[in-house]
């Protein structure tokens, strides 16, 4: 073999490939297969059903790759100039006609090459495919590499060694390698996908992508940040405030540790403060919570922001349920300001007499329900509409700002929803009407009993999620 290799280097360069294929192919192939099997055991190179090859003017590396990989099918990407080498490749690989196909491409157009490969991969639905970019022009190889990276299929290259004193590759020193996909190494595609899910408020879907990516990518810092944010926002949407607080705190620690997205820090810290008000909320009696404006508004703001996100998703039934709850919480908060617990109201401490309050309450109810009115005494557990009627009877300034007829009409839509007591589906029009009503109610309540010295819109903006959520107009 030593003499054959010596002769290989002595023949004219134009004859070297022919000499290699006739005298050195089997020996070099055995060495290449040994290296390849080791690479496959280590998971560095896979096994492939389909192999795409860019064909240039050097058939030797393509023949070696085909014989070493043994794919079920080879698809050659050739130009008018390089197609003349196909016969040589077929001769030495002994491919049957059913084992290969040929696609003609414009060697100077990267876009053309990319388009052909993308179409081929789509048509063949080939998860076990690879692209060998060893042959062809630089434009062909670049286009093929780009397609492979974007389509997430392995890109292969047959490495060879050319010693300084030689003008051609050294036989037996070839090695087939898989080129790292930058989209996989740095996780760009996964991060963009996660951002898309954030924009649709699918935080659990984002977690499923970000969790594994944190241990797969070379630089996982941004993935850790988004992962904790996704967990925090998913928990916040589920009203799991304790978990939301813990994960948002982790997100802030990650942000500060790696100095990424520091512009988010003030907003996230304000959100952390809001969530801290709601920690251990299940151990706080409702009446006590509604007497504390900071805690009450933290809960109301969370529910309202959640309703806006469901509306953006066109999940109008869920959005209207949440908007109804916002209105109910506003009523409960105002009742608490009159020392009335909506669950167990005691009317004895009010300045107005029980008889006078009862008379006013019945009159308001009678005017509101007209022919459907059924006489009621003061309730022992206060519903939303009863609460609003009581507040009207007490001449509460917030309740006085509301049109109870309008409130009743919107609540009737909610009550007839399939998610409440009926069988109807809430339309966008029905949702928008309820939203407008609740917005007015929120603004009026904030004027009377705010949680901070700021405008309602400024307070509301603190509940906006930092990733994906565009500003929601009032």
XYZ file of C-alpha atoms in Angstrom:
474
model
C 0.000 0.000 0.000
C 2.932 2.299 0.706
C 4.016 2.103 -2.927
C 0.492 2.802 -4.177
C 0.248 5.898 -2.000
C 3.647 7.040 -3.236
C 2.534 6.528 -6.815
C -0.701 8.419 -6.105
C 1.306 11.499 -5.165
C 3.501 11.142 -8.236
C 0.781 10.923 -10.892
C -0.466 14.115 -12.497
C -3.061 15.890 -10.387
C -5.614 15.555 -13.181
C -5.201 11.763 -13.007
C -5.031 11.476 -9.203
C -8.742 10.909 -8.585
C -8.950 8.110 -11.153
C -5.852 6.488 -9.628
C -7.343 6.846 -6.110
C -10.628 5.185 -7.085
C -8.932 2.286 -8.842
C -6.131 1.597 -6.342
C -6.788 3.174 -2.950
C -10.565 3.285 -2.501
C -11.090 0.008 -0.609
C -8.155 0.603 1.748
C -9.195 4.208 2.523
C -12.839 3.161 2.876
C -11.988 0.582 5.545
C -10.136 3.202 7.561
C -12.992 5.685 7.123
C -15.601 3.126 8.202
C -13.648 2.390 11.377
C -13.636 6.073 12.294
C -17.277 6.480 11.293
C -18.500 3.580 13.428
C -16.747 5.105 16.432
C -18.350 8.471 15.705
C -21.750 6.815 15.406
C -21.303 4.986 18.719
C -20.499 8.309 20.369
C -23.519 9.949 18.752
C -21.429 12.404 16.742
C -22.743 11.134 13.387
C -26.021 9.357 12.719
C -27.311 6.721 10.341
C -29.378 8.045 7.449
C -31.983 6.775 5.034
C -31.507 9.667 2.613
C -28.271 11.432 1.759
C -28.214 14.675 -0.214
C -24.941 15.452 -1.936
C -23.753 18.583 -3.696
C -21.737 17.359 -6.678
C -18.665 19.207 -7.920
C -15.572 18.119 -9.802
C -14.173 15.803 -7.114
C -15.971 12.449 -7.042
C -13.677 10.719 -4.513
C -15.078 12.245 -1.290
C -18.654 11.669 -2.465
C -17.946 8.016 -3.251
C -16.333 7.559 0.162
C -19.277 9.160 1.967
C -21.859 7.028 0.173
C -19.995 3.766 0.702
C -19.288 4.549 4.361
C -22.790 5.764 5.283
C -24.709 3.234 3.164
C -27.912 5.288 2.834
C -31.037 3.791 1.292
C -31.220 6.609 -1.242
C -28.899 9.320 -2.517
C -30.170 12.543 -4.050
C -27.508 14.283 -6.127
C -27.630 18.056 -6.500
C -25.782 18.729 -9.743
C -25.097 21.503 -12.220
C -24.666 21.187 -15.979
C -20.919 21.132 -15.413
C -20.751 18.642 -12.543
C -23.247 16.107 -13.911
C -20.462 14.552 -16.005
C -19.048 13.073 -12.798
C -22.231 11.205 -11.961
C -21.254 8.183 -14.040
C -17.997 7.877 -12.121
C -19.792 8.122 -8.775
C -22.436 5.565 -9.787
C -19.807 3.202 -11.152
C -17.788 3.065 -7.951
C -20.706 3.101 -5.499
C -22.666 0.548 -7.558
C -25.900 2.379 -6.821
C -28.933 0.898 -8.551
C -31.274 3.275 -10.444
C -33.839 2.957 -7.638
C -31.248 4.096 -5.109
C -30.504 7.562 -6.461
C -32.150 10.608 -7.992
C -30.727 13.709 -9.607
C -31.771 17.331 -9.130
C -30.371 20.085 -11.327
C -29.618 23.394 -9.663
C -28.129 26.762 -10.515
C -24.637 26.598 -9.030
C -24.462 30.385 -8.544
C -27.778 30.776 -6.716
C -27.814 30.007 -2.990
C -31.559 30.664 -2.958
C -32.122 28.056 -5.685
C -30.115 25.466 -3.782
C -31.915 26.203 -0.539
C -35.311 26.004 -2.239
C -34.545 22.654 -3.877
C -33.347 21.087 -0.633
C -36.260 22.480 1.363
C -38.724 21.080 -1.171
C -36.947 17.725 -1.257
C -36.905 17.374 2.518
C -40.583 18.346 2.703
C -41.583 15.923 -0.051
C -39.637 13.036 1.427
C -40.639 13.807 5.023
C -37.210 12.530 5.965
C -36.244 12.865 9.613
C -33.333 10.474 8.932
C -31.722 12.581 6.237
C -28.374 14.300 5.986
C -26.715 16.706 3.592
C -23.131 16.090 2.512
C -21.674 19.463 1.506
C -18.165 18.213 0.669
C -18.589 18.543 -3.099
C -19.738 21.405 -5.294
C -18.906 25.085 -5.403
C -18.720 27.304 -2.311
C -22.133 28.733 -3.177
C -23.631 25.250 -3.462
C -22.109 24.133 -0.169
C -23.180 27.315 1.602
C -26.753 27.035 0.368
C -26.913 23.371 1.313
C -25.466 24.071 4.769
C -27.977 26.864 5.332
C -30.856 24.605 4.328
C -29.640 21.821 6.581
C -29.273 24.138 9.555
C -32.671 25.736 9.094
C -34.461 22.450 8.401
C -32.610 20.850 11.313
C -31.130 17.923 9.418
C -27.514 16.848 9.803
C -24.897 18.586 7.682
C -21.889 16.376 6.931
C -18.427 17.103 5.595
C -15.637 14.721 4.639
C -12.501 16.129 6.212
C -9.219 15.397 4.467
C -5.595 16.168 5.255
C -3.369 17.965 2.743
C 0.217 18.074 3.893
C 2.207 21.253 3.147
C 4.416 19.526 0.589
C 1.486 17.908 -1.209
C -1.116 19.253 -3.615
C -3.819 16.667 -2.921
C -5.508 14.897 0.052
C -3.665 12.125 1.842
C -5.385 8.710 1.365
C -6.651 6.979 4.494
C -6.792 10.135 6.606
C -10.325 11.137 5.653
C -12.906 11.557 8.398
C -16.636 12.168 8.078
C -17.860 14.778 10.543
C -21.172 16.383 11.397
C -21.070 20.168 11.444
C -22.699 21.683 14.519
C -25.980 23.389 13.752
C -25.720 26.972 15.109
C -29.489 27.069 15.555
C -29.192 24.029 17.834
C -25.969 25.035 19.561
C -27.245 28.490 20.447
C -30.941 27.560 20.491
C -32.082 30.469 18.308
C -34.954 28.541 16.776
C -36.155 27.252 20.142
C -35.918 30.685 21.699
C -37.925 32.233 18.871
C -40.513 29.487 19.204
C -40.732 30.117 22.937
C -41.185 33.842 22.312
C -43.997 33.073 19.895
C -45.680 31.011 22.612
C -45.190 33.852 25.099
C -46.932 36.179 22.650
C -49.898 33.759 22.619
C -49.765 33.439 26.425
C -49.006 29.721 26.114
C -46.517 29.693 28.974
C -46.726 25.948 29.616
C -45.846 25.339 25.952
C -42.877 27.681 26.361
C -41.743 25.785 29.475
C -41.762 22.514 27.521
C -39.345 24.053 25.004
C -37.175 26.070 27.383
C -36.704 23.344 30.005
C -34.787 20.869 27.815
C -33.043 23.674 25.897
C -31.381 24.920 29.084
C -29.180 21.805 29.153
C -28.729 21.501 25.389
C -27.481 24.893 24.237
C -23.998 26.273 24.597
C -25.071 29.559 26.212
C -28.153 28.804 28.341
C -28.398 32.076 30.303
C -31.260 33.576 28.301
C -33.077 30.228 28.416
C -32.886 30.163 32.212
C -34.391 33.652 32.346
C -37.249 32.860 29.969
C -37.848 29.522 31.695
C -38.404 31.114 35.096
C -40.519 33.867 33.535
C -42.691 31.284 31.787
C -43.185 29.373 35.036
C -43.975 32.602 36.886
C -46.475 33.844 34.331
C -48.134 30.433 33.964
C -48.627 30.328 37.739
C -49.883 33.924 37.809
C -52.448 33.103 35.116
C -53.561 30.167 37.299
C -53.790 32.470 40.359
C -51.082 30.389 42.012
C -49.479 33.456 43.520
C -46.969 31.674 45.777
C -45.379 29.803 42.844
C -45.531 32.915 40.686
C -43.657 34.861 43.365
C -40.969 32.177 43.727
C -40.363 31.825 39.988
C -40.396 35.574 39.345
C -37.806 35.985 42.073
C -35.721 33.307 40.319
C -36.104 35.190 37.032
C -34.844 38.418 38.617
C -31.874 36.597 40.168
C -31.026 35.116 36.767
C -31.357 38.486 35.078
C -29.017 40.125 37.607
C -26.543 37.241 37.648
C -26.017 37.200 33.884
C -26.710 40.898 33.194
C -29.294 40.159 30.518
C -32.432 42.218 29.896
C -31.592 44.504 32.787
C -34.149 46.926 31.360
C -36.816 44.530 32.648
C -35.612 44.683 36.254
C -37.695 47.666 37.511
C -40.877 46.242 35.993
C -40.249 42.728 37.288
C -39.431 43.998 40.779
C -42.703 45.901 40.866
C -44.505 42.740 39.790
C -42.677 40.846 42.541
C -43.918 43.423 45.073
C -47.485 42.941 43.822
C -47.196 39.163 44.115
C -45.754 39.477 47.621
C -49.058 41.072 48.678
C -50.865 37.928 47.547
C -48.603 35.325 49.147
C -50.456 32.937 51.468
C -53.703 34.518 50.288
C -55.645 31.334 51.009
C -54.959 31.950 54.731
C -56.342 35.494 54.594
C -60.114 35.897 55.177
C -61.836 37.544 52.216
C -63.251 40.352 54.322
C -59.807 41.187 55.706
C -58.319 41.197 52.210
C -60.958 43.555 50.797
C -60.384 45.972 53.675
C -56.753 46.305 52.583
C -56.668 48.372 49.371
C -53.154 47.270 48.374
C -54.018 43.572 48.589
C -57.469 44.008 47.120
C -56.180 45.908 44.095
C -53.328 43.405 43.604
C -55.948 40.660 43.291
C -58.311 42.740 41.169
C -55.475 43.837 38.862
C -54.337 40.230 38.434
C -57.831 39.098 37.523
C -58.372 41.991 35.122
C -55.024 41.453 33.344
C -55.877 37.756 33.047
C -59.231 38.647 31.485
C -57.494 40.891 28.947
C -55.164 38.078 27.929
C -58.069 35.672 27.476
C -59.794 38.300 25.353
C -56.685 38.629 23.196
C -56.829 34.867 22.695
C -60.488 35.247 21.655
C -61.500 33.033 24.536
C -64.417 35.313 25.219
C -66.315 32.974 27.550
C -63.370 32.784 29.929
C -62.655 36.498 29.587
C -66.234 37.422 30.518
C -66.155 35.092 33.547
C -63.034 36.893 34.771
C -64.493 40.330 34.039
C -67.589 39.346 36.027
C -65.302 38.363 38.915
C -63.520 41.736 38.702
C -66.853 43.523 39.032
C -67.807 41.268 41.927
C -64.505 41.957 43.719
C -64.954 45.701 43.253
C -68.391 45.377 44.849
C -66.959 43.312 47.711
C -64.212 45.873 48.260
C -66.716 48.737 48.424
C -68.957 46.744 50.772
C -65.926 46.146 53.003
C -65.418 49.921 53.182
C -68.905 50.035 54.755
C -67.879 47.234 57.147
C -70.087 44.751 55.294
C -68.707 41.242 54.745
C -70.379 39.843 51.614
C -70.285 36.322 53.080
C -71.630 37.168 56.520
C -72.984 40.718 56.474
C -73.930 42.454 59.693
C -76.143 45.481 59.123
C -76.268 46.612 62.742
C -73.153 48.806 62.602
C -74.392 50.953 59.700
C -75.417 54.549 60.380
C -78.682 53.962 58.490
C -81.376 51.926 60.209
C -82.068 48.397 59.051
C -85.657 49.313 58.161
C -84.606 52.300 56.060
C -81.912 50.277 54.319
C -84.435 47.501 53.603
C -86.917 49.957 52.136
C -84.293 51.511 49.850
C -82.905 48.097 48.858
C -86.351 46.790 47.871
C -87.152 49.926 45.879
C -83.918 49.684 43.880
C -84.532 45.975 43.220
C -88.153 46.645 42.198
C -87.138 49.346 39.697
C -84.385 47.144 38.298
C -86.294 43.871 37.803
C -89.816 45.299 37.296
C -92.208 42.450 36.438
C -89.581 39.852 37.359
C -89.103 41.372 40.798
C -89.445 39.082 43.772
C -89.459 40.795 47.143
C -86.330 40.131 49.166
C -85.175 40.991 52.625
C -81.609 42.108 53.237
C -79.458 39.165 52.068
C -77.505 36.947 54.452
C -74.928 36.297 51.708
C -74.531 39.080 49.173
C -74.442 38.355 45.435
C -73.067 40.817 42.903
C -76.354 42.469 41.946
C -77.522 42.485 45.557
C -74.261 44.114 46.550
C -74.642 46.822 43.933
C -78.240 47.473 45.079
C -77.096 47.704 48.706
C -74.308 50.115 47.776
C -76.830 52.214 45.845
C -79.063 52.231 48.915
C -76.086 53.379 51.006
C -75.422 56.130 48.421
C -71.938 54.770 47.803
C -70.174 57.063 45.277
C -68.794 54.140 43.263
C -72.162 52.428 42.938
C -73.768 55.764 42.056
C -71.412 55.981 39.041
C -72.827 52.727 37.635
C -75.933 52.204 35.534
C -77.458 49.083 37.114
C -79.606 48.404 34.043
C -76.463 48.226 31.951
C -74.727 46.065 34.535
C -77.690 43.675 34.630
C -77.810 43.361 30.823
C -74.121 42.459 30.656
C -74.362 40.024 33.544
C -77.318 38.323 31.870
C -74.981 37.537 28.946
C -72.499 35.993 31.342
C -75.213 33.998 33.102
C -76.453 32.551 29.808
C -72.923 31.442 28.868
C -72.201 27.737 28.609
C -69.514 28.250 31.280
C -72.038 29.734 33.697
C -75.721 28.721 33.752
C -76.748 28.517 30.100
C -75.852 27.113 26.709
C -74.841 30.194 24.737
C -71.387 31.134 23.498
C -70.156 34.620 24.347
C -69.515 36.651 21.198
C -66.880 39.331 20.695
C -69.634 41.921 20.859
C -70.837 40.554 24.185
C -67.272 40.467 25.486
C -66.545 44.019 24.371
C -69.674 45.310 26.092
C -68.704 43.661 29.375
C -65.122 44.910 29.010
C -66.227 48.516 28.549
C -68.482 48.299 31.600
C -65.718 46.847 33.790
C -63.173 49.405 32.579
C -65.472 52.213 33.698
C -66.091 50.484 37.023
C -62.357 50.081 37.626
C -61.552 53.695 36.805
C -64.297 54.997 39.116
C -63.289 52.687 41.972
C -59.643 53.748 41.639
C -60.608 57.415 41.962
C -62.414 56.700 45.231
C -60.075 54.188 46.891
C -56.726 53.805 45.074
C -53.910 51.542 46.184
C -51.176 54.021 45.217
C -50.654 57.618 44.210
C -50.793 57.087 40.473
C -53.325 56.997 37.663
C -55.269 53.785 37.087
C -53.613 53.175 33.698
C -50.158 53.467 35.268
C -51.099 50.959 37.954
C -52.692 48.629 35.427
C -49.541 48.614 33.282
C -47.619 46.963 36.136
C -49.473 43.721 35.410
C -48.276 43.614 31.790
C -45.980 40.650 31.112
C -42.561 41.653 29.808
C -42.239 39.059 27.023
C -44.607 38.956 24.085
C -47.429 41.005 25.582
C -47.917 44.241 23.663
C -49.465 47.156 25.470
C -53.204 46.640 25.877
C -55.171 49.804 25.350
C -57.636 50.865 28.033
